[in-house]
Amino acid sequence: MSRKILIVDDVHPILNERLEAAGFVCHYRPDFSYQQTLDSITDYIGLIIRTNFRVDKNLISAATNLKFIARAGAGMDNIDTENADVKMIICLNAPEGNRDAVAEHTLALLLSLSNKIISADKQVKNGIWDREENRGWEIGDKTIGIVGFGNTGSAVAAKLKGFGTKILAFDKYKSGFEHESDMQTIFAEADILSLHIPLTLETKRLVTVDYLSKFSKSIVLINTSRGEIVHTPDLLLALKSKKILAAGLDVLHDEKFPQAANTDWFFELKKQDNVLLSPHVAGWSIESYKKISVVLAEKILSLKII
């Protein structure tokens, strides 16, 4: 049986090294188009992707010899996992590899907002020395609601412990974990909401005006999961009404830049002094680049079918 694996995105070289040492033949084609992949996929038992490549029903149907699809990262929303299951193709990901990166980035967004670091930096560099306007607030006496308590949510909680922050965590599909709570308690007590859930039909546009109205307090929102989970027009309304006091967003519902930069919603979002943006990079640290590939190699090598 062929032991060829196609890699269509940028991954750390250690992934190739470990797979080839085990007898696989890796074809590293990070510039392959969808059509090129479709035309050649029958030659491979494995496909490795990252964020930008979408594995849809047509590609899965054409992949007559494919045994696994491996995602170098956490989210699986760019893979048609239902059709992969029908074809008995195993889908793998590596959230263990970037959970610390996402957790640290989450705290970086939160601490930058709470201490007004970005606005203070701009002012000082422009010769403005305004201590009162840049007075921050401490997170130690606040309550944070963590929605989603898998690899990243639990890593965020672990890193928050030293701050003395009260942690309430909710995960619809888990129970019996530290900090376990329910959404009603989070709605009642949270000062900060941090999202760590996958994008599914259930979570798409979860955060709307109606959802936010359930919080008894105005909150700070941190989203390092997927942009489509937050309905952007409602986010803008909540910022205007001060239901959301500040937002740290590593993800947006449309990340096709530079085109998205010319949209009305983005123009409104970037005007907000209390909104901090980063380019979907929370899980993509220097260290996680390697750790993701190490985790993925281990999972691929552990598959019994190959």
Coordinates of C-alpha atoms in Angstrom, one line a residue:
M1 CA 0.0 0.0 0.0
S2 CA 1.2 3.5 -0.8
R3 CA 2.5 5.4 2.2
K4 CA 2.4 8.8 0.6
I5 CA 1.3 11.9 2.5
L6 CA 0.5 15.3 0.9
I7 CA 1.2 18.4 2.9
V8 CA -0.5 21.5 1.4
D9 CA 0.3 24.1 4.0
D10 CA 3.3 25.5 5.9
V11 CA 4.3 23.2 8.8
H12 CA 7.4 22.8 10.9
P13 CA 10.1 20.5 9.2
I14 CA 10.0 18.2 12.2
L15 CA 6.7 16.8 11.0
N16 CA 8.3 15.6 7.7
E17 CA 11.3 14.3 9.5
R18 CA 9.4 12.2 11.9
L19 CA 7.0 10.8 9.3
E20 CA 9.7 10.0 6.8
A21 CA 11.8 8.4 9.5
A22 CA 8.8 6.0 10.1
G23 CA 8.7 5.1 6.4
F24 CA 6.3 7.5 4.9
V25 CA 6.9 9.5 1.8
C26 CA 5.9 13.2 2.4
H27 CA 5.2 15.5 -0.5
Y28 CA 5.6 19.0 0.8
R29 CA 3.4 21.3 -1.4
P30 CA 2.5 24.3 0.6
D31 CA 1.6 26.3 -2.5
F32 CA -0.7 23.7 -4.0
S33 CA -4.0 25.0 -5.1
Y34 CA -7.3 23.3 -4.3
Q35 CA -7.5 22.1 -7.9
Q36 CA -4.0 20.6 -7.9
T37 CA -4.9 18.8 -4.7
L38 CA -8.1 17.5 -6.1
D39 CA -6.3 16.2 -9.2
S40 CA -3.7 14.3 -7.2
I41 CA -5.4 13.3 -4.0
T42 CA -6.0 9.7 -5.1
D43 CA -2.2 9.1 -4.8
Y44 CA -2.2 9.7 -1.0
I45 CA -3.2 8.1 2.2
G46 CA -2.8 11.2 4.2
L47 CA -3.5 14.9 3.8
I48 CA -2.1 17.6 6.1
I49 CA -3.5 21.1 6.1
R50 CA -3.6 24.2 8.3
T51 CA -6.1 27.1 8.5
N52 CA -6.5 28.3 4.9
F53 CA -7.1 25.1 3.0
R54 CA -10.7 23.8 2.9
V55 CA -11.4 20.1 2.6
D56 CA -14.9 19.8 1.2
K57 CA -17.2 17.0 0.1
N58 CA -15.9 17.0 -3.5
L59 CA -12.3 16.6 -2.3
I60 CA -13.3 13.9 0.1
S61 CA -15.2 12.0 -2.6
A62 CA -12.2 12.1 -4.9
A63 CA -9.8 10.9 -2.1
T64 CA -10.4 7.2 -2.7
N65 CA -7.3 6.1 -0.8
L66 CA -7.2 8.7 1.9
K67 CA -7.0 7.3 5.5
F68 CA -6.6 10.5 7.4
I69 CA -6.8 14.3 7.3
A70 CA -4.6 16.1 9.8
R71 CA -5.1 19.7 10.7
A72 CA -2.0 21.5 12.0
G73 CA -3.9 23.5 14.7
A74 CA -7.0 23.3 16.7
G75 CA -10.2 24.2 14.8
M76 CA -11.7 21.7 12.4
D77 CA -14.3 24.0 10.8
N78 CA -12.4 23.9 7.4
I79 CA -12.9 20.2 7.2
D80 CA -16.2 18.5 6.2
T81 CA -15.8 16.0 9.1
E82 CA -19.3 14.5 8.5
N83 CA -18.4 13.3 5.0
A84 CA -15.0 12.3 6.2
D85 CA -16.7 10.0 8.8
V86 CA -18.9 8.5 6.1
K87 CA -15.8 7.7 4.1
M88 CA -14.1 6.4 7.3
I89 CA -11.4 9.0 7.0
I90 CA -9.9 9.8 10.4
C91 CA -9.6 13.5 11.2
L92 CA -6.9 14.7 13.5
N93 CA -6.0 18.1 15.0
A94 CA -3.4 19.3 17.5
P95 CA -4.9 21.7 20.1
E96 CA -2.3 20.4 22.6
G97 CA 0.4 22.1 20.5
N98 CA -1.0 25.7 20.6
R99 CA -3.1 25.8 23.8
D100 CA -0.4 27.7 25.7
A101 CA 0.1 30.2 22.9
V102 CA -3.7 30.9 22.8
A103 CA -3.9 31.2 26.5
E104 CA -1.0 33.7 26.7
H105 CA -2.4 35.7 23.9
T106 CA -5.8 35.8 25.6
L107 CA -4.2 37.2 28.7
A108 CA -2.2 39.6 26.6
L109 CA -5.4 41.0 25.1
L110 CA -7.1 41.2 28.5
L111 CA -4.2 42.9 30.3
S112 CA -3.6 45.3 27.4
L113 CA -7.2 46.4 27.6
S114 CA -7.4 46.6 31.4
N115 CA -4.2 48.6 31.6
K116 CA -4.9 50.7 28.5
I117 CA -1.4 49.8 27.2
I118 CA -2.1 50.6 23.5
S119 CA -3.7 54.0 23.9
A120 CA -1.1 55.0 26.6
D121 CA 1.8 54.0 24.3
K122 CA 0.4 56.1 21.4
Q123 CA -0.2 59.1 23.6
V124 CA 3.3 59.1 25.2
K125 CA 4.9 58.7 21.8
N126 CA 3.0 61.7 20.7
G127 CA 4.2 63.7 23.6
I128 CA 1.0 63.4 25.7
W129 CA 1.5 62.6 29.4
D130 CA -2.0 61.9 30.7
R131 CA -1.9 59.6 33.7
E132 CA -5.6 60.0 34.6
E133 CA -7.0 59.0 31.2
N134 CA -4.8 55.9 31.2
R135 CA -5.7 54.7 34.7
G136 CA -6.2 51.0 34.4
W137 CA -8.3 48.4 36.3
E138 CA -7.1 45.2 37.9
I139 CA -8.4 41.8 37.0
G140 CA -7.7 40.2 40.4
D141 CA -11.0 41.2 41.9
K142 CA -13.0 40.3 38.7
T143 CA -14.9 37.2 37.6
I144 CA -14.1 35.7 34.3
G145 CA -16.5 33.4 32.5
I146 CA -14.7 30.9 30.2
V147 CA -17.0 29.3 27.7
G148 CA -15.4 26.2 26.3
F149 CA -13.1 24.2 28.6
G150 CA -11.0 22.1 26.4
N151 CA -7.3 22.5 25.8
T152 CA -7.3 26.3 25.4
G153 CA -10.0 27.1 28.0
S154 CA -8.3 25.1 30.7
A155 CA -4.9 26.6 29.8
V156 CA -6.4 30.1 30.2
A157 CA -7.8 29.1 33.6
A158 CA -4.4 27.7 34.7
K159 CA -2.6 30.9 33.7
L160 CA -5.2 33.1 35.4
K161 CA -4.8 31.5 38.8
G162 CA -1.9 33.6 39.8
F163 CA -4.0 36.8 39.4
G164 CA -6.6 35.8 42.0
T165 CA -9.4 36.1 39.4
K166 CA -12.6 34.2 40.1
I167 CA -13.0 31.7 37.3
L168 CA -16.3 30.3 36.2
A169 CA -16.1 27.8 33.3
F170 CA -18.9 26.3 31.2
D171 CA -18.6 23.5 28.6
K172 CA -21.7 21.9 27.2
Y173 CA -20.0 18.7 26.5
K174 CA -17.9 18.2 29.6
S175 CA -18.5 17.9 33.3
G176 CA -16.6 17.3 36.5
F177 CA -13.8 19.7 35.8
E178 CA -12.2 22.4 38.0
H179 CA -14.1 25.8 37.9
E180 CA -17.2 24.1 36.4
S181 CA -20.2 26.4 36.4
D182 CA -23.3 27.0 34.3
M183 CA -24.3 29.7 31.9
Q184 CA -26.8 31.2 34.3
T185 CA -24.1 31.8 36.9
I186 CA -21.8 33.2 34.3
F187 CA -24.6 35.5 33.0
A188 CA -25.2 36.7 36.6
E189 CA -21.6 37.2 37.8
A190 CA -19.1 37.6 35.0
D191 CA -17.2 40.8 34.4
I192 CA -15.1 39.2 31.6
L193 CA -16.2 36.7 28.9
S194 CA -13.5 34.6 27.1
L195 CA -14.6 32.3 24.3
H196 CA -12.8 29.0 23.6
I197 CA -15.3 27.0 21.6
P198 CA -15.2 25.6 18.1
L199 CA -17.2 27.0 15.2
T200 CA -20.2 24.8 14.5
L201 CA -23.8 25.3 13.4
E202 CA -24.6 25.5 17.1
T203 CA -22.0 28.2 17.9
K204 CA -22.2 30.3 14.8
R205 CA -23.5 33.8 15.7
L206 CA -23.8 32.7 19.3
V207 CA -22.9 36.1 20.7
T208 CA -25.7 38.4 19.7
V209 CA -27.6 41.3 21.4
D210 CA -30.0 38.8 22.9
Y211 CA -27.1 36.7 24.3
L212 CA -25.3 39.8 25.7
S213 CA -28.6 41.0 27.3
K214 CA -28.5 38.0 29.6
F215 CA -25.4 39.3 31.4
S216 CA -26.3 41.3 34.5
K217 CA -23.2 43.5 34.1
S218 CA -21.4 45.2 31.3
I219 CA -18.6 43.0 30.3
V220 CA -15.2 42.8 28.6
L221 CA -15.2 40.4 25.7
I222 CA -12.2 38.3 24.6
N223 CA -12.5 36.1 21.5
T224 CA -9.6 34.0 20.4
S225 CA -11.7 31.2 19.0
R226 CA -13.5 31.9 15.7
G227 CA -14.8 35.2 14.5
E228 CA -18.1 33.9 13.2
I229 CA -19.1 33.0 16.8
V230 CA -19.7 36.8 17.4
H231 CA -22.2 38.6 15.3
T232 CA -20.3 41.7 14.4
P233 CA -23.2 44.2 13.9
D234 CA -24.5 43.2 17.4
L235 CA -21.0 43.6 18.8
L236 CA -20.9 47.1 17.5
L237 CA -24.3 47.9 19.0
A238 CA -23.1 46.5 22.4
L239 CA -19.9 48.6 22.3
K240 CA -22.1 51.7 21.5
S241 CA -24.5 50.9 24.4
K242 CA -21.5 50.0 26.7
K243 CA -22.9 46.6 27.3
I244 CA -19.4 45.6 26.1
L245 CA -16.9 47.9 27.8
A246 CA -14.0 46.7 25.8
A247 CA -13.2 43.8 23.3
G248 CA -10.0 41.9 22.5
L249 CA -10.5 40.1 19.2
D250 CA -7.9 37.9 17.6
V251 CA -10.5 36.7 15.1
L252 CA -13.1 38.4 12.8
H253 CA -16.1 37.0 10.9
D254 CA -14.4 38.0 7.6
E255 CA -10.6 37.7 7.6
K256 CA -10.1 38.2 3.8
F257 CA -7.7 41.1 4.1
P258 CA -7.1 43.7 2.6
Q259 CA -10.6 43.5 1.1
A260 CA -12.3 43.3 4.6
A261 CA -10.5 46.5 5.6
N262 CA -12.7 48.5 3.2
T263 CA -16.0 47.3 4.7
D264 CA -18.3 49.5 6.7
W265 CA -18.3 47.1 9.7
F266 CA -14.5 47.1 9.9
F267 CA -14.3 50.9 9.6
E268 CA -16.7 51.1 12.6
L269 CA -14.8 48.5 14.5
K270 CA -11.3 50.1 14.1
K271 CA -12.7 53.5 15.3
Q272 CA -13.3 52.1 18.7
D273 CA -10.6 53.0 21.2
N274 CA -11.7 50.2 23.5
V275 CA -11.2 47.4 20.8
L276 CA -7.9 45.6 20.4
L277 CA -7.4 43.5 17.2
S278 CA -4.8 41.0 16.2
P279 CA -4.6 38.9 12.9
H280 CA -5.7 35.4 14.0
V281 CA -2.3 34.8 15.5
A282 CA -3.1 33.7 19.0
G283 CA -2.2 30.1 18.4
W284 CA 0.7 30.8 16.1
S285 CA 3.7 31.5 18.3
I286 CA 7.3 30.7 17.5
E287 CA 7.1 27.8 19.9
S288 CA 3.7 26.5 18.9
Y289 CA 4.8 26.3 15.2
K290 CA 7.0 23.3 16.3
K291 CA 4.9 21.9 19.1
I292 CA 1.8 21.5 16.7
S293 CA 3.9 19.5 14.3
V294 CA 5.3 17.3 17.1
V295 CA 1.8 16.6 18.4
L296 CA 0.5 15.9 14.9
A297 CA 3.4 13.5 14.1
E298 CA 2.7 11.5 17.2
K299 CA -1.0 11.2 16.5
I300 CA -0.4 10.1 12.9
L301 CA 2.2 7.6 13.9
S302 CA -0.2 6.1 16.5
L303 CA -2.8 5.3 13.8
K304 CA -3.3 1.6 13.6
I305 CA -4.6 1.6 10.0
I306 CA -1.3 2.8 8.5

